[in-house]
XYZ file of C-alpha atoms in Angstrom:
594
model
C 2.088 -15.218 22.388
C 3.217 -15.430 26.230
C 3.914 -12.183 27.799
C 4.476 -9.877 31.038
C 3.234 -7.042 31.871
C 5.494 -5.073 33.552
C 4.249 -1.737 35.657
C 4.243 -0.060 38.638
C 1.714 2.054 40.496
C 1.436 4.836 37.619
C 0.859 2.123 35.212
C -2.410 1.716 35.010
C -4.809 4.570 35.088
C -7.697 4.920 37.626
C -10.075 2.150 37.858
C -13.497 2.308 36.698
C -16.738 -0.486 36.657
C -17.620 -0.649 33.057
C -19.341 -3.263 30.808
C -16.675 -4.929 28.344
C -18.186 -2.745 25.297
C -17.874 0.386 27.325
C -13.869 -1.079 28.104
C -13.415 -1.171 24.208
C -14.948 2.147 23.487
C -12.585 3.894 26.501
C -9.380 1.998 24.968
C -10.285 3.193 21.698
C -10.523 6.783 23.578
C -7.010 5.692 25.257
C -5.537 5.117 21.929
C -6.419 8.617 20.651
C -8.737 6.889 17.481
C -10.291 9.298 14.898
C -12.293 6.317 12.858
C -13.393 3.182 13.022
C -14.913 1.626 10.164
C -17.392 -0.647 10.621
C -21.094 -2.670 10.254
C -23.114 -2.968 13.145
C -24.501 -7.222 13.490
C -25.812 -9.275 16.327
C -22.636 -10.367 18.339
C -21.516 -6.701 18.223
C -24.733 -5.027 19.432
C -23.357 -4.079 22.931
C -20.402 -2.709 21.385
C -22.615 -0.047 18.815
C -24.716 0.792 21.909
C -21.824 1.806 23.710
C -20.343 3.513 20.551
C -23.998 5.074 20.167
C -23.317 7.084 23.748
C -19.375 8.292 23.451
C -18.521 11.381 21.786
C -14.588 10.790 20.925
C -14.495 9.255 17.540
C -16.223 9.070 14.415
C -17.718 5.327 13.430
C -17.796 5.240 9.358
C -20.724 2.833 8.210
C -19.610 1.018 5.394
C -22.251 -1.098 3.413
C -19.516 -4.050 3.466
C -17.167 -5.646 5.819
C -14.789 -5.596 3.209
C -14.636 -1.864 2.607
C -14.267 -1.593 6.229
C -11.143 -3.128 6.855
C -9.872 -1.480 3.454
C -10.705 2.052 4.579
C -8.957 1.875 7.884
C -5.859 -0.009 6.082
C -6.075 3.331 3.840
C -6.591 5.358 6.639
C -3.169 3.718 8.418
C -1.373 3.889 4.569
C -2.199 7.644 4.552
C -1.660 8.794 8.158
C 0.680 6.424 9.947
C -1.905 5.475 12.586
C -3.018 2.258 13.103
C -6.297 1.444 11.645
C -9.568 0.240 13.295
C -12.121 -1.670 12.121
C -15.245 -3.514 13.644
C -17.249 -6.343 12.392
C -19.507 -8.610 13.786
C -19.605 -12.635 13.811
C -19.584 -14.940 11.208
C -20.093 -13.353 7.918
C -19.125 -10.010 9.402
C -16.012 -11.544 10.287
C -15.300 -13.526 7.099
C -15.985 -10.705 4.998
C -13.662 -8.620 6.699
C -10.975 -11.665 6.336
C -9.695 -9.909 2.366
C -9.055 -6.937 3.954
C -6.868 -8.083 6.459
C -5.182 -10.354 4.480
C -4.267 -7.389 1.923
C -2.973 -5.196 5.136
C -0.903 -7.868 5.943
C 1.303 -8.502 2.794
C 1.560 -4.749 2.780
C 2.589 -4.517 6.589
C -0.379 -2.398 7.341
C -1.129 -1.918 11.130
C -4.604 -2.401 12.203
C -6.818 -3.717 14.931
C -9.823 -5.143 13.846
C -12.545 -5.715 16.663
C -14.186 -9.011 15.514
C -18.022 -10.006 17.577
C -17.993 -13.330 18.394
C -21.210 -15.803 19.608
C -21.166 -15.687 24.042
C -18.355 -17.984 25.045
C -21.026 -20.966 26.146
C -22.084 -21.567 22.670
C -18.274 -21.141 21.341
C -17.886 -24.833 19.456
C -21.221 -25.407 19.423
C -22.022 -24.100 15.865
C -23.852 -21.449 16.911
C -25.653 -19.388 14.640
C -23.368 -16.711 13.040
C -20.266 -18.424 14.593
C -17.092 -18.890 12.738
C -13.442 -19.567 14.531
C -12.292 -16.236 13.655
C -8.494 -16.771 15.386
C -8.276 -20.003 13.044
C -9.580 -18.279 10.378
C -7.462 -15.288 10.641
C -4.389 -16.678 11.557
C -1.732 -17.165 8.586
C -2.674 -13.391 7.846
C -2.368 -11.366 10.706
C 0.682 -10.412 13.044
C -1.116 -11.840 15.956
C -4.946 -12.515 17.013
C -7.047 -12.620 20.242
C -9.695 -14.335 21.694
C -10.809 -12.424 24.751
C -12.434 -15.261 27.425
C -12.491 -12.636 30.064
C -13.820 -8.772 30.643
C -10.915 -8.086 33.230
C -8.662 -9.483 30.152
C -9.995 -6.478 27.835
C -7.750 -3.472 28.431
C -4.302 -5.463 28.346
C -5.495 -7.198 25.604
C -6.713 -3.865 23.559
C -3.146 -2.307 24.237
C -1.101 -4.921 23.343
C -3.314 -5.540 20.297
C -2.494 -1.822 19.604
C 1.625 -2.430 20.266
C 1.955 -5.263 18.550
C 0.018 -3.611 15.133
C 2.385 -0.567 15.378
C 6.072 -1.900 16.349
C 8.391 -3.435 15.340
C 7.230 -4.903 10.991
C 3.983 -3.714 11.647
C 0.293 -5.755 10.605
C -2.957 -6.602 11.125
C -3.978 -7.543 14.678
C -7.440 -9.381 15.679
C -9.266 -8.546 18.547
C -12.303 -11.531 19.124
C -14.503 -11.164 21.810
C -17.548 -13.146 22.288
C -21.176 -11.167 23.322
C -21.457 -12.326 26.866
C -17.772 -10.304 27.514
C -19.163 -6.993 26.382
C -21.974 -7.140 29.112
C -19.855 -8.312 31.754
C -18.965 -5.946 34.571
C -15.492 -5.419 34.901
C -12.768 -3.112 36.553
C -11.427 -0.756 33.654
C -7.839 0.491 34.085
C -5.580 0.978 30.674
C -1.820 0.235 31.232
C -0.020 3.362 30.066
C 3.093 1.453 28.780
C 3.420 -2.384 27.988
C 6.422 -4.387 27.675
C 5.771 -7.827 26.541
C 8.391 -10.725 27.254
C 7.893 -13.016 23.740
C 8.461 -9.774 21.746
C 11.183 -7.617 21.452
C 11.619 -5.845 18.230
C 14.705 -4.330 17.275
C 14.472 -1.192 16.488
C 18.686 0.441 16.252
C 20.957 -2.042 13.965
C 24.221 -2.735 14.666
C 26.542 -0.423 14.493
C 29.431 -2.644 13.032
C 27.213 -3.978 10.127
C 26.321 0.052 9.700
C 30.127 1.164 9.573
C 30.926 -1.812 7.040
C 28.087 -0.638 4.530
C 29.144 3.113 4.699
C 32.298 1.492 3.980
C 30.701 -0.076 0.709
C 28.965 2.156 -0.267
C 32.043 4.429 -0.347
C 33.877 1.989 -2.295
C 31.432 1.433 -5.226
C 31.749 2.242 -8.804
C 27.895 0.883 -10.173
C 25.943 1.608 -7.032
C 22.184 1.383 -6.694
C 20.163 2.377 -3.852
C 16.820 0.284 -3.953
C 13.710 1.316 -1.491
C 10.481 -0.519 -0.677
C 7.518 0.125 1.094
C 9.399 -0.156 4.627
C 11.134 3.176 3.891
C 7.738 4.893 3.612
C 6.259 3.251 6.474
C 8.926 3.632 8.523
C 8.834 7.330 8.034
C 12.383 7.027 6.358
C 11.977 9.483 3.482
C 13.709 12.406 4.959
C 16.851 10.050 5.613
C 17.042 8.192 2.217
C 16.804 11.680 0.184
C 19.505 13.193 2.710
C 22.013 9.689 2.249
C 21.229 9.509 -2.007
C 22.204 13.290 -2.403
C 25.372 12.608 -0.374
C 26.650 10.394 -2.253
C 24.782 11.637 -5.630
C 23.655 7.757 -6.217
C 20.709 6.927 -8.268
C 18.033 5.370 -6.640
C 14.765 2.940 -6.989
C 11.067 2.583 -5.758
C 9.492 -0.541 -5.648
C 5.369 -0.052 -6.701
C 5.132 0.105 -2.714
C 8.015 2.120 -2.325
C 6.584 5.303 -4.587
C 7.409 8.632 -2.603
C 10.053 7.683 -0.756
C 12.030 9.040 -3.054
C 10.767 12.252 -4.861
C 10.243 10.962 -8.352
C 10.714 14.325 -10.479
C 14.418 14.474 -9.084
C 16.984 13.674 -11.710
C 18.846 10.921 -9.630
C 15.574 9.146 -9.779
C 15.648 6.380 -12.435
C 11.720 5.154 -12.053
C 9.930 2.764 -10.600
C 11.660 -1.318 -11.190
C 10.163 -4.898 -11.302
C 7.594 -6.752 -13.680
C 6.648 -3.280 -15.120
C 9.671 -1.419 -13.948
C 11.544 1.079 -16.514
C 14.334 0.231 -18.140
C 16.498 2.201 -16.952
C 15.937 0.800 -13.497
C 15.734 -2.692 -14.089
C 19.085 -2.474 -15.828
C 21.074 -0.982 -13.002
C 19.456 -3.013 -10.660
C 20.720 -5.804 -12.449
C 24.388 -4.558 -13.212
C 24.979 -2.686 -10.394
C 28.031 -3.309 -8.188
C 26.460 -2.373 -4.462
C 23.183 -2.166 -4.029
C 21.938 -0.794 -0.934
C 18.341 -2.056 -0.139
C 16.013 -0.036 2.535
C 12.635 -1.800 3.864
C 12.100 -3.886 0.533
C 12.338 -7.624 0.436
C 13.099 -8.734 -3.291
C 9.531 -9.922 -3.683
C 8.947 -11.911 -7.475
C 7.661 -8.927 -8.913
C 10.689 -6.930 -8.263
C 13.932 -9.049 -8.999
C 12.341 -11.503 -11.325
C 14.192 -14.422 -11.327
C 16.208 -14.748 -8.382
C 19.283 -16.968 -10.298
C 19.460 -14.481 -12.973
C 19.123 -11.668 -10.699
C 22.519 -13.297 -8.935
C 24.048 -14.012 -12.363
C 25.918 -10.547 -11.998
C 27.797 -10.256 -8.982
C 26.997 -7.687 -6.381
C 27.642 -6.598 -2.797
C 24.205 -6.294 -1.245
C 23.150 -4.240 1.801
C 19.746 -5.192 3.349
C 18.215 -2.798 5.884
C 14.750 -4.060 7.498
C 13.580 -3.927 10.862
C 12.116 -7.659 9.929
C 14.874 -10.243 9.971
C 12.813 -13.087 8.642
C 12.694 -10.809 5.103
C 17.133 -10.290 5.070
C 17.966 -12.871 2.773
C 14.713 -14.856 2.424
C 14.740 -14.602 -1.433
C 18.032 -13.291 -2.527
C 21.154 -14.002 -0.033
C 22.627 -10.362 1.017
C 25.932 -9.798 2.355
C 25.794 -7.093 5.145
C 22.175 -7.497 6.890
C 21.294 -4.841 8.973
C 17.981 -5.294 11.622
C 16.698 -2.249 12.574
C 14.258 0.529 12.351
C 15.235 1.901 8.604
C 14.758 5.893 9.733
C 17.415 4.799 12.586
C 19.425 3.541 10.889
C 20.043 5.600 7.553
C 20.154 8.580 10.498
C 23.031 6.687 11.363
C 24.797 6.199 8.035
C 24.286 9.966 7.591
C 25.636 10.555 10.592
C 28.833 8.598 9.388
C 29.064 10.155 6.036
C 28.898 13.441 7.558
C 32.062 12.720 9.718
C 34.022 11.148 6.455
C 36.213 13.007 4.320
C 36.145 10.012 1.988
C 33.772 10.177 -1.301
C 32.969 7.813 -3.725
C 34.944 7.727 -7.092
C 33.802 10.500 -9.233
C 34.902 9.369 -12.544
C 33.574 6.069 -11.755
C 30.293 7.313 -10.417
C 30.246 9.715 -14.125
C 31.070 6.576 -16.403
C 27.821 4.784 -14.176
C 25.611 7.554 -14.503
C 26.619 7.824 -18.562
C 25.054 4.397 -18.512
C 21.831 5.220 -17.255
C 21.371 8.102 -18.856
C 22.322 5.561 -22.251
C 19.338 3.530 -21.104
C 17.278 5.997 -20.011
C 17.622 7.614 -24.076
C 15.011 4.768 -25.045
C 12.500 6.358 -23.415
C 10.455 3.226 -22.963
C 7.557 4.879 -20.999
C 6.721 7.084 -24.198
C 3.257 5.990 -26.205
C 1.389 6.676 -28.733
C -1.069 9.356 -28.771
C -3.950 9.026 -31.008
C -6.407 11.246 -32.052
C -9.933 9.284 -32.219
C -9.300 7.157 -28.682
C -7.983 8.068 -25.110
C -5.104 6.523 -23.843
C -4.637 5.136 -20.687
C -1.573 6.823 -20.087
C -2.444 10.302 -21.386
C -5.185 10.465 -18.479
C -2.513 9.394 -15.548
C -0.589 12.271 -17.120
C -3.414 14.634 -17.526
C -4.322 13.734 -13.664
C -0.917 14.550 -12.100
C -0.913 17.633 -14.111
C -4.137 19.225 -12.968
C -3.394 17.627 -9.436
C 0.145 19.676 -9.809
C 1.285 16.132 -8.156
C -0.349 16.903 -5.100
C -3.210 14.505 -4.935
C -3.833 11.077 -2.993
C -4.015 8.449 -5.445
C -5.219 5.233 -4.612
C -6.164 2.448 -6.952
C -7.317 -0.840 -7.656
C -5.481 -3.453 -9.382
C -4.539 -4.151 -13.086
C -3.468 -2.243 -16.311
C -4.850 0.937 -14.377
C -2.619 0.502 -11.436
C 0.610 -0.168 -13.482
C -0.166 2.833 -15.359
C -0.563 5.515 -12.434
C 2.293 4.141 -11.030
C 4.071 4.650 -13.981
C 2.909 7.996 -14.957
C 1.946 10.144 -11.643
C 5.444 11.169 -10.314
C 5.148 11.325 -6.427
C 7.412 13.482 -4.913
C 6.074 12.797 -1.278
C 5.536 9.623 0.374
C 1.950 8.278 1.779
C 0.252 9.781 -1.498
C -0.004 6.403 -3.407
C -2.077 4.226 -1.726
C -2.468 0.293 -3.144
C -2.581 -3.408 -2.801
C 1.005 -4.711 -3.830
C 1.543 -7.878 -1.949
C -2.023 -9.454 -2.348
C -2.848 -7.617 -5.387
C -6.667 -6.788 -4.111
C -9.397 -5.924 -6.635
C -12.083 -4.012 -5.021
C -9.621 -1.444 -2.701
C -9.623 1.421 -4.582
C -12.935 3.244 -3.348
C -12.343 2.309 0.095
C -8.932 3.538 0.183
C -10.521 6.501 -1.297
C -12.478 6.597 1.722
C -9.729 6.276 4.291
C -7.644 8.823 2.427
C -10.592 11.877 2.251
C -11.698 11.103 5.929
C -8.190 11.533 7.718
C -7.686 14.851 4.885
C -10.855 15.904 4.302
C -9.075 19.036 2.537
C -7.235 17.198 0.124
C -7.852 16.199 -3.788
C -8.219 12.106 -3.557
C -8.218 10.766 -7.380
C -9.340 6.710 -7.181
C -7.559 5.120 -10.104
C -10.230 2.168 -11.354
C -10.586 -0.116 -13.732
C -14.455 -1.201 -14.665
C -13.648 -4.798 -13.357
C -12.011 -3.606 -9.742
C -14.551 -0.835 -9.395
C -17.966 -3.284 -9.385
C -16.410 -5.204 -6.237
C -17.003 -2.926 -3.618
C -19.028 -0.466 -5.666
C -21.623 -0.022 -2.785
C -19.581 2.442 -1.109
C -20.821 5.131 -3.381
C -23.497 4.821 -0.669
C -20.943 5.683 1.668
C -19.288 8.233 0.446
C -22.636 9.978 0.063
C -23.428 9.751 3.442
C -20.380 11.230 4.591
C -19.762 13.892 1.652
C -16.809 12.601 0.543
C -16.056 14.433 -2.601
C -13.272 11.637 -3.922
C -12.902 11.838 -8.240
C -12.961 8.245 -9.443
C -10.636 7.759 -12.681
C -12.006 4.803 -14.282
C -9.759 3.818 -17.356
C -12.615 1.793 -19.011
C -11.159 -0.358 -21.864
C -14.247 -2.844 -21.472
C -11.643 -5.590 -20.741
C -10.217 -7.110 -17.454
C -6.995 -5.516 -18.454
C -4.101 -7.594 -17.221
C -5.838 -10.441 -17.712
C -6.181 -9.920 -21.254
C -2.710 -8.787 -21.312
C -1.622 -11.884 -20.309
C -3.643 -14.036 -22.299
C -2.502 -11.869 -25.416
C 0.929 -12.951 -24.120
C 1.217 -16.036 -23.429
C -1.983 -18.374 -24.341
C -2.166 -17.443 -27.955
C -4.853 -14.308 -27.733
C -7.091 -17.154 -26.084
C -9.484 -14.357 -24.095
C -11.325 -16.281 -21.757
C -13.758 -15.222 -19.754
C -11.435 -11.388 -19.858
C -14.505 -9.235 -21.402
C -16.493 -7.607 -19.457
C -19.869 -7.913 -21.258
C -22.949 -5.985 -19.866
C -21.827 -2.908 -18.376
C -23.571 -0.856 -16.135
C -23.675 2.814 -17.296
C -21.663 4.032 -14.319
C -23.092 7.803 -14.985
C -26.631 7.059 -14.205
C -25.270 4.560 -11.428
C -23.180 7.436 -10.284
C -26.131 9.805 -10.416
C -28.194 7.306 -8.529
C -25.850 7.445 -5.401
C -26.382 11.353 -5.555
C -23.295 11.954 -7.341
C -22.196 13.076 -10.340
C -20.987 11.345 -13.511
C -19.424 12.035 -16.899
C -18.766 10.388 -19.729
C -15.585 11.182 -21.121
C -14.436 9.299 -24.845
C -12.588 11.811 -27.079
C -8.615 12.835 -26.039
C -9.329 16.187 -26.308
C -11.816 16.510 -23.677
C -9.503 14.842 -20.817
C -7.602 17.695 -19.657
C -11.051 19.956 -19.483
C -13.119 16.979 -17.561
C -10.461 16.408 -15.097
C -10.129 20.794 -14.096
C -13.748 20.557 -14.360
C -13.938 17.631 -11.817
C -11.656 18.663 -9.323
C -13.458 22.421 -9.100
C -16.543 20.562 -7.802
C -14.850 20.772 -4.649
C -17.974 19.031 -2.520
C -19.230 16.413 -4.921
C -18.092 13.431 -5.826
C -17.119 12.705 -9.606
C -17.193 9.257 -11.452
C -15.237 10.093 -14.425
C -15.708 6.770 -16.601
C -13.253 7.521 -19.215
C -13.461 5.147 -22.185
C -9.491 4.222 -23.172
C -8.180 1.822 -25.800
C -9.144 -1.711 -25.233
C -5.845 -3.033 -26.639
C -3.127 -0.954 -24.859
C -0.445 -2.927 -23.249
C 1.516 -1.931 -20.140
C 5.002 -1.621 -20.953
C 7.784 -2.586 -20.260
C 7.335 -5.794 -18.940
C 9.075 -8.537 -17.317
C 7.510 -11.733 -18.275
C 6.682 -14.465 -15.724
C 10.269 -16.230 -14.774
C 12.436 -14.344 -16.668
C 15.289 -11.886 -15.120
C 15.308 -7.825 -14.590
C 16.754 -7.502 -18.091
C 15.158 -9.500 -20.154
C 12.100 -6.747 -20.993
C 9.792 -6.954 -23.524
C 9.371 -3.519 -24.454
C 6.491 -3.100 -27.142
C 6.198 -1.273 -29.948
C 6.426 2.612 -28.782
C 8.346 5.026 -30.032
C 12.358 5.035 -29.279
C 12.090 1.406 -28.325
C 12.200 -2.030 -29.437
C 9.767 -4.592 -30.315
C 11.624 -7.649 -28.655
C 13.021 -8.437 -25.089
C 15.993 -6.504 -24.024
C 19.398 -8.137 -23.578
C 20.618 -5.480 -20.990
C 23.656 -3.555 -21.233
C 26.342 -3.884 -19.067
């Protein structure tokens, strides 16, 4: 990425002689870091020394590389900092590679300090080397291979910019052993302006005057919000513009929050486990105003049937590359999203003009006619837990209030479907890579930056094995995070699937051999209950979340055949829902009203 630094004599602070690892540790000071997460290793020895003798942040130990880059993604999710994590060479840096993949699809901003083997033996398949810019580069937002010490404090704060502005991501910092003993002259530019990039942050205000305009003009509207809203800080704005107009409105899985989910204009979460409700007016709507999403598979289905119905569509993202990359939109708008919906609030403020009431009542009659189903409604049984009765039981004792992160699977789908977030940065997840193995790190990330705050991890016994040695972690830093595991003995979705569509062909979906996570959980210096009847869900959770210091692994043992419903098979279009078998809905797909 070419650039210029542009500056002038109050640009750069004063100059100092410092070894390169001393440069990183004062950028990191520069850049006002709380964390870093990280694993000490050869290449990266300098580096921990110097980190051993500064005072100014807080280095996490993780026991994998993995968990490192996860916690600071969490960390970034929960906080709206950019992450940092730091790895060593070779495996350090390969093992780190998951992480940064799963920030990226999410638009997670990060730097991740990466050790590399002394630039002599670079290409020489030196022990512990790997190319760690080739490695990394399809999945972050830009990487760096630092040849020079004098290079280190541009390179650290554009590494920082670049993570932050603009669609933010995962940025790569490598630097090779020999630059963090060189001598060089430290001085950290205060502002950087770089020539190659030049994100736009305020859209146009024509395109923003013609989608008031539509918006104005609608009779089926939909308003449809993604996980840009919540990073871009856009909440405020969206609930402002929706109660305006009194339009209903969407969350994508990422999206959760943005949009406080216990108001009645709320019509639930949409896509391949989206409600019905939600899914239909997304499909018959006549304007559909989309903030920071980017009509990913698992939201709109199938893209031709999702375009069957005509619609106007708005698209509002600060990325252009996502504004009609899937589904062709009619009024793109490139911009920051909070600036922009500031704007269209500032032009519905001036306006007389209101959408058509009547209209507006027929559309909402609609919903509400869909909503009557009441497809998210289950079963309760008396002799086994349900899935869903725990998510339920959680927000309740939580009062909402909590940090949930989670793995991925049947458990995921279900706390998304059944803890209503009313406030954005609570829900904390992999949607775009779909990461087993997140959920206790997140946890991590989450308790750290609030160390006040109830943080529930949402696991299934599959997810929660893959980075299960941070129990070791958490110990070490008293992080008193309740783990929800919805045990059903299964790999959930998986078996889902197969049950499906390959003929209830399970292979290789059981999880045979089972630790007994109590005594595991007791081994780490935690504690750990068993919970199996339904009655005893509601106590275990209040009981939990009073030990207000400790750690709880709460291995609840659920239903190994529940189904998450509805669903949107693989393919098939918003409407066409298999809904299951639960009370006040039908067994077969859904045609969709219109």
């Amino acid at each position: 990425m070419a650039s210029e630094i542009r500056m002038d004599d109050s640009s750069y602070q004063k100059t100092e002689q410092l070894t390169g690892a001393e440069i990183i540790m004062r950028c990191l000071h520069e850049e006002n870091v709380e964390f870093v997460f990280g694993y000490p290793g050869g290449a990266v020895l300098h580096i921990y020394d110097a980190l051993f003798k500064q005072n100014k942040f807080k280095h996490i130990l993780v026991r994998h590389e993995q968990a490192a880059v996860h916690a600071a993604d969490a960390y970034s999710r929960a906080t709206g900092r950019v992450g940092v994590a730091l790895v060593t060479s070779g495996p350090g840096a390969t093992n780190a590679v998951t992480g940064i993949a799963t920030a990226y699809m999410d638009s997670i901003p990060l730097v991740v300090i990466s050790g590399q083997v002394p630039t002599a033996a670079i290409g020489m398949d030196a022990f512990q080397e790997v190319d760690m810019v080739g490695v990394t580069r399809p999945c972050v937002k830009h990487n760096f291979l630092v040849k020079d010490a004098r290079d280190l404090a541009t390179t650290m704060k554009k590494a920082f910019y670049i993570a932050a502005s603009g669609r933010p991501g995962p940025v790569v910092v490598d630097v090779p052993k020999d630059i963090t003993a060189d001598i060089a002259e430290f001085a950290y530019p205060k502002t950087i302006e770089m020539r190659s990039y030049t994100p736009v942050l305020k859209g146009h205000s024509g395109q923003i005057k013609k989608a008031v305009k539509l918006l104005l003009e609608a009779k089926r509207p939909m308003i449809y919000t993604g996980g840009g809203l919540v990073l871009g800080d856009a909440a405020p704005e969206l609930v402002k513009l929706a109660k305006t107009l009194g339009f209903p409105v969407t969350n994508t899985l990422m999206g959760l929050g943005g949009y406080p989910a216990t108001d009645p204009q709320y019509v639930g979460m949409l896509g391949m486990h989206g409600t019905y409700e939600a899914n239909n007016a997304m499909q018959n709507c006549d304007v559909l105003l989309a903030v920071g999403a980017r009509f990913d598979d698992r939201v709109v289905g199938n893209p031709d049937h999702f375009l069957s119905v005509p619609r106007t569509i708005i698209h509002i993202d600060v990325d252009p590359s996502s504004i009609s990359k899937r589904v062709k939109v009619d009024v793109p708008i490139v911009g920051h999203v909070q600036s922009v919906v500031a704007e269209m609030n500032e032009l519905l403020a001036a306006e007389t003009k209101r959408p058509d009431a009547n209209a507006l009542k027929q559309w909402w009659a609609q919903i509400d006619q869909w909503r009557s189903k009441k497809t998210a409604d289950y079963r309760l049984d008396k002799d086994i837990i349900k899935p869903q009765q725990v998510i339920e039981k959680l927000w309740q004792v939580t009062k909402g209030d909590a940090f949930v992160t989670s793995d991925v699977g049947q458990h995921q789908m279900w706390a998304a479907q059944y803890y209503k977030f009313d406030k954005p940065r609570r829900w904390i997840n992999s949607g775009g890579l779909g990461t087993m193995g997140v959920g206790l790190p997140y946890a991590m990330g989450c308790q750290l930056a609030f160390p006040d705050a109830q943080v529930a991890c949402v696991t299934g016994e599959g997810s929660i094995q893959m980075n299960i040695q941070e129990l070791s972690t958490c110990k070490q830093f008293n992080l008193p995070i309740k783990i929800i595991l919805l045990n059903n003995r299964y790999l959930g979705m998986v078996r889902q699937w197969q049950e499906f569509f390959y003929n209830n062909r399970y292979s290789e979906s059981y999880m045979e051999s089972l630790p007994d996570f109590v005594k595991m959980a007791e081994s780490y210096g935690h504690v750990g209950m068993n919970i199996e009847r339904p009655e005893d869900v509601e106590g275990s959770l209040h009981e939990a979340f009073a030990m207000k210091d400790r750690l709880v692994f709460m291995n609840f043992v659920t239903d190994q055949k529940e189904n998450v419903f509805p669903m949107v098979p693989n393919g098939k279009g918003l409407s066409e829902m298999i809904l299951g078998d639960e009370p006040g809905a039908d067994a077969a797909q859904s045609e969709g009203e219109g």
